[in-house]
GROMACS .gro file of C-alpha atoms in nm:
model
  197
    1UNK     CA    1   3.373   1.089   0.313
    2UNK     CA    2   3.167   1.344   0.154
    3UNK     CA    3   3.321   1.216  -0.209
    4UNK     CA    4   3.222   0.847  -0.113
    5UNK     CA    5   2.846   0.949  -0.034
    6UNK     CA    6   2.843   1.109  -0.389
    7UNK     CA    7   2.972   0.796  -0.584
    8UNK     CA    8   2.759   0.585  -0.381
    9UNK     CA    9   2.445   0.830  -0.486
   10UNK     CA   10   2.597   0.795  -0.867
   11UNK     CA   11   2.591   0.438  -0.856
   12UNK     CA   12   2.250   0.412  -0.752
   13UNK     CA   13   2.117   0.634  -1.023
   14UNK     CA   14   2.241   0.428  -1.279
   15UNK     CA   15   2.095   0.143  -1.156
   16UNK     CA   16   1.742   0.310  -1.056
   17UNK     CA   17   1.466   0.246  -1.304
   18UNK     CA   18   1.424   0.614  -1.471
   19UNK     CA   19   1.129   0.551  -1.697
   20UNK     CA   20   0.826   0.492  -1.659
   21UNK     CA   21   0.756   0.281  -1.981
   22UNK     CA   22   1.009   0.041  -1.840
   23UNK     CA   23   0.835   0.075  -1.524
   24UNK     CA   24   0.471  -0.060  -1.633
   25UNK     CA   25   0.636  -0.346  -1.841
   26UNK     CA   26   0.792  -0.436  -1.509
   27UNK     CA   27   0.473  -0.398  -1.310
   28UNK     CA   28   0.273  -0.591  -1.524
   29UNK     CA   29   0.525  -0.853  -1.566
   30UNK     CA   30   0.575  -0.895  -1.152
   31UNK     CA   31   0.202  -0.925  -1.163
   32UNK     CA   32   0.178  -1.170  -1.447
   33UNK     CA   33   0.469  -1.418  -1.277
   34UNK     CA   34   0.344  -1.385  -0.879
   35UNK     CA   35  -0.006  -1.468  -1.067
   36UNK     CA   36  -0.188  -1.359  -0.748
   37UNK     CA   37  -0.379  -1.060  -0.655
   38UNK     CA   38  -0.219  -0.822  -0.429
   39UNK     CA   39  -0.316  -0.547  -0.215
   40UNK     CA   40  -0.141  -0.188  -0.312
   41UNK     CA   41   0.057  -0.189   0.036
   42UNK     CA   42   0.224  -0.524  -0.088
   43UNK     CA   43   0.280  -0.448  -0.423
   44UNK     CA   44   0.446  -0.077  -0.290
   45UNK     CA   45   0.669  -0.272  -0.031
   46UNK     CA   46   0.811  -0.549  -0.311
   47UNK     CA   47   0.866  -0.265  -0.585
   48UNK     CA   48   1.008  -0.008  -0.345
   49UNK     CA   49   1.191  -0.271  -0.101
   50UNK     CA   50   1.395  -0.393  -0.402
   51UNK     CA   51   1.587  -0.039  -0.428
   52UNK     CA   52   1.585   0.029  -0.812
   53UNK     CA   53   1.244   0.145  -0.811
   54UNK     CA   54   1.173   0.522  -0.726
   55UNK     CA   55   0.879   0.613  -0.541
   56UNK     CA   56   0.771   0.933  -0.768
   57UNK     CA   57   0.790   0.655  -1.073
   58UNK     CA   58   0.613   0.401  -0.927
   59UNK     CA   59   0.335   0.611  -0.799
   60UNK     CA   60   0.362   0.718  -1.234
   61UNK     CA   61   0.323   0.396  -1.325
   62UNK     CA   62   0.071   0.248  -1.096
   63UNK     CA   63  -0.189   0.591  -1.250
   64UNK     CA   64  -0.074   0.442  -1.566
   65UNK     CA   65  -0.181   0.091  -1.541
   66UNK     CA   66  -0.471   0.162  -1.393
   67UNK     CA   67  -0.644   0.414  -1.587
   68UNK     CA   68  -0.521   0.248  -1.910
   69UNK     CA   69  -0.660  -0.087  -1.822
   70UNK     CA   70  -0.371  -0.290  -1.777
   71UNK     CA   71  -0.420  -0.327  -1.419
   72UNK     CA   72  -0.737  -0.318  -1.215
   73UNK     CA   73  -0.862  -0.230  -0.828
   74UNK     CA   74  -1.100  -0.481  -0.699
   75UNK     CA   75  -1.225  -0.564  -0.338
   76UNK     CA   76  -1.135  -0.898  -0.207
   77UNK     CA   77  -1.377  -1.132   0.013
   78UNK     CA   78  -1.290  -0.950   0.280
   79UNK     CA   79  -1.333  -0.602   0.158
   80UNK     CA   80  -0.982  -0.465   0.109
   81UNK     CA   81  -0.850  -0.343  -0.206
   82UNK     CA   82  -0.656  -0.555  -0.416
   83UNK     CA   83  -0.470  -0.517  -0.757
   84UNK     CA   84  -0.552  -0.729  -1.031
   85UNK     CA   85  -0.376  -0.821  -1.363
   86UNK     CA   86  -0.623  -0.739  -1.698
   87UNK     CA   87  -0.590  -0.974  -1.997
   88UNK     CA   88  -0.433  -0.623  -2.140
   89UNK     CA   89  -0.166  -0.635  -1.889
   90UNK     CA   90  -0.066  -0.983  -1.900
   91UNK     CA   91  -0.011  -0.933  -2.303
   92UNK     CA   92   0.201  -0.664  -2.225
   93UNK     CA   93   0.378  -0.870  -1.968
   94UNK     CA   94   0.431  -1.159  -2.206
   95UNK     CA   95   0.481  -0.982  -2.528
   96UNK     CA   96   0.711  -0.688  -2.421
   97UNK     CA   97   0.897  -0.833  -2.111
   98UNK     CA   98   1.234  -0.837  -2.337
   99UNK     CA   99   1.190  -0.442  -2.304
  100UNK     CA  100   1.307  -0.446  -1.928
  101UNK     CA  101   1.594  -0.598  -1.838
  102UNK     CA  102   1.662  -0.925  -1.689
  103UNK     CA  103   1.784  -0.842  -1.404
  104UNK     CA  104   1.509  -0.615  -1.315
  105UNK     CA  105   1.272  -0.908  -1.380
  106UNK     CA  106   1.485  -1.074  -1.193
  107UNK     CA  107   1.503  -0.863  -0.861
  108UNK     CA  108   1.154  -0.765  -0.857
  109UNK     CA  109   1.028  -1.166  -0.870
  110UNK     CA  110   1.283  -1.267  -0.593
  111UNK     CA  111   1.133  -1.010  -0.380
  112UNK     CA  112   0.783  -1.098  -0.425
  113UNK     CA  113   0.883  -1.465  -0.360
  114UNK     CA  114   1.052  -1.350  -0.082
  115UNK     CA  115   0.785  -1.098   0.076
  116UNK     CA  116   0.499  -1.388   0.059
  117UNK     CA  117   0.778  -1.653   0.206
  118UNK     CA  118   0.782  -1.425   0.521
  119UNK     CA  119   0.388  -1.356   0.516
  120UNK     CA  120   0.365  -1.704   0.555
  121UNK     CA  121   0.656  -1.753   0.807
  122UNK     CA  122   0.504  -1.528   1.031
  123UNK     CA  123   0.126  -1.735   1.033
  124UNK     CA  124   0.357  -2.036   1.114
  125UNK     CA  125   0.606  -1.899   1.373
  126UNK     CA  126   0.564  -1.710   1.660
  127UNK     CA  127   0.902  -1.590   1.812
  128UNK     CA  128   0.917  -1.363   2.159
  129UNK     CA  129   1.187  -1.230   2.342
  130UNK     CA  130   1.201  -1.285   2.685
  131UNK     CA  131   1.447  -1.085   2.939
  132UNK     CA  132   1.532  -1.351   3.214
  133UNK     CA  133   1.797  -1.268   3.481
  134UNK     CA  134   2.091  -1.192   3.292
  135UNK     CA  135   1.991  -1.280   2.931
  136UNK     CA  136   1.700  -1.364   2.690
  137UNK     CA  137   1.466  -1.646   2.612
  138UNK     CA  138   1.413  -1.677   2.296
  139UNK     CA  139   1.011  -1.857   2.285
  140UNK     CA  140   0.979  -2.019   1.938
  141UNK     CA  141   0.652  -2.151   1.860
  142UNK     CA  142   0.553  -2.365   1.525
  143UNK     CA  143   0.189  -2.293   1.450
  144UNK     CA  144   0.017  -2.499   1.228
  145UNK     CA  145  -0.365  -2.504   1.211
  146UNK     CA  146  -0.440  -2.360   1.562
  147UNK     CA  147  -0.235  -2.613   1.743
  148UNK     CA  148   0.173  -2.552   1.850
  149UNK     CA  149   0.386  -2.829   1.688
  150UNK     CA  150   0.662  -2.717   1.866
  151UNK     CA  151   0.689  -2.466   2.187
  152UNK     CA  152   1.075  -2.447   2.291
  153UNK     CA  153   1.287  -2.170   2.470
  154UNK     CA  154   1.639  -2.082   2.422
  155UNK     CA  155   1.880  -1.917   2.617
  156UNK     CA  156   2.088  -1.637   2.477
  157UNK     CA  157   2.336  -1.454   2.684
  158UNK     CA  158   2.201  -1.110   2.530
  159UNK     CA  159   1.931  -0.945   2.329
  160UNK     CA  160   2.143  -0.893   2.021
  161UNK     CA  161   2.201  -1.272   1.999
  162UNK     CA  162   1.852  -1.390   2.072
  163UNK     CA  163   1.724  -1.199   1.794
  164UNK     CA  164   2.023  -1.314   1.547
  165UNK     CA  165   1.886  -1.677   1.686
  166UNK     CA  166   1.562  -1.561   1.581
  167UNK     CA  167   1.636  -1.427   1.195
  168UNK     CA  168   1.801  -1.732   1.144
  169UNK     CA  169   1.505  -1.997   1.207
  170UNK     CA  170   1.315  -1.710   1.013
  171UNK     CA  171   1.464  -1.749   0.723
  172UNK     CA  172   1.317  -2.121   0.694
  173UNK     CA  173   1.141  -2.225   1.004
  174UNK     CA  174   1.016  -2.565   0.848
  175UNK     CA  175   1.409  -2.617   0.848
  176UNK     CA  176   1.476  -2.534   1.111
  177UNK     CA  177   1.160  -2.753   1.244
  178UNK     CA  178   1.246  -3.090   1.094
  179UNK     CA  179   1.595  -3.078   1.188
  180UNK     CA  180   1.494  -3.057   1.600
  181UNK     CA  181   1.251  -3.314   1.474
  182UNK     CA  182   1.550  -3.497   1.319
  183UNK     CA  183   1.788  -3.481   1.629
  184UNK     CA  184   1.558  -3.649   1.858
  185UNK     CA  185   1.467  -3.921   1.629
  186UNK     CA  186   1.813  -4.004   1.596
  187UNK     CA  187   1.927  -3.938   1.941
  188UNK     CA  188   2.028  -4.274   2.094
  189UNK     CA  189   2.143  -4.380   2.431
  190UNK     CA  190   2.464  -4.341   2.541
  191UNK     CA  191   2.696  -4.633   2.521
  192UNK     CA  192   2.883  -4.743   2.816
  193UNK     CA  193   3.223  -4.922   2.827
  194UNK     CA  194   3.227  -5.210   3.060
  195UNK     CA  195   3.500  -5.440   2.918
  196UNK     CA  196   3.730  -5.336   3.213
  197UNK     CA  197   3.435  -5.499   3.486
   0.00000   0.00000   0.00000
């Protein structure tokens, strides 16, 4: 067991991001694609979520960009900090994203895609666990503008399987909206047999 931990410790070394030069190409090119502003809590949770990104080199590489202009802190409209991409930084993200490999690039974009998806998931769905006798309700709520365009409760049999109900219509709640949309518009009434009358 103890020889299985070690190779599993060797494998993730070599696939860890070890440099901080690579690091700030990286940064700045994750900044340049998502083309948004981000606070540093997001930008920490994308880097560090996508497990090839060590915190000590991150934290390396975030003092870099900042103090050498490639990145900048500004307050947003609502007075939190946010990190911006300098003209500097987007050059370097153009010009020098051949420098980190592709599937780098690759992993750190399909997290930030990812990460915003669910930001915006959870502004459009509301999900609740209810305990209810012997099981669970799961309450699933589409929000959209301050008004529910759906409300509906399920029944699960246990907690564990409400909330595999629940990650499931997370990962794409508009889905998983237009298809219960798409049922009952194409629900009909049953037919009945009356040749034998």
């Amino acid at each position: 067991m103890q020889d299985e931990n070690i190779m599993k410790m060797v494998e993730r070394a070599d696939t860890d991001i070890n440099d901080v030069p690579t690091l700030n190409i990286l940064l700045c090119y994750l900044l340049y694609k998502i083309d948004r502003p981000v606070s540093p809590d997001q930008l920490y949770d994308i880097a560090i979520g996508t497990g090839i990104i060590n915190y000590f080199y991150y934290q390396d590489s975030i003092g870099y960009l900042l103090k050498n202009g490639l990145v900048s802190s500004e307050k947003d409209e609502k007075g939190c900090e946010t990190y911006i991409l300098e003209p500097k930084g987007r050059e370097c993200a153009k010009q020098l994203k051949k420098y980190a490999p592709k599937s780098y690039r690759d992993k750190l974009v399909l997290a930030a895609l990812r990460y915003f998806t669910r930001l915006k998931y959870e502004k459009e769905l509301k999900i609740e666990y209810e305990p209810v006798g012997n099981g669970y309700y799961l309450h699933v709520r589409c929000v959209d503008t301050g008004f529910d365009l759906m409300d509906l409760r399920l029944y699960a049999p246990d907690l564990t399987q409400a909330k595999l109900i629940g990650e499931k219509i997370r990962l794409n709640p508009a889905g998983f909206y237009g298809k219960v949309i798409e049922v009952a518009l194409s629900t009909e009434e049953l037919s009945y047999d009356l040749t034998d009358n």
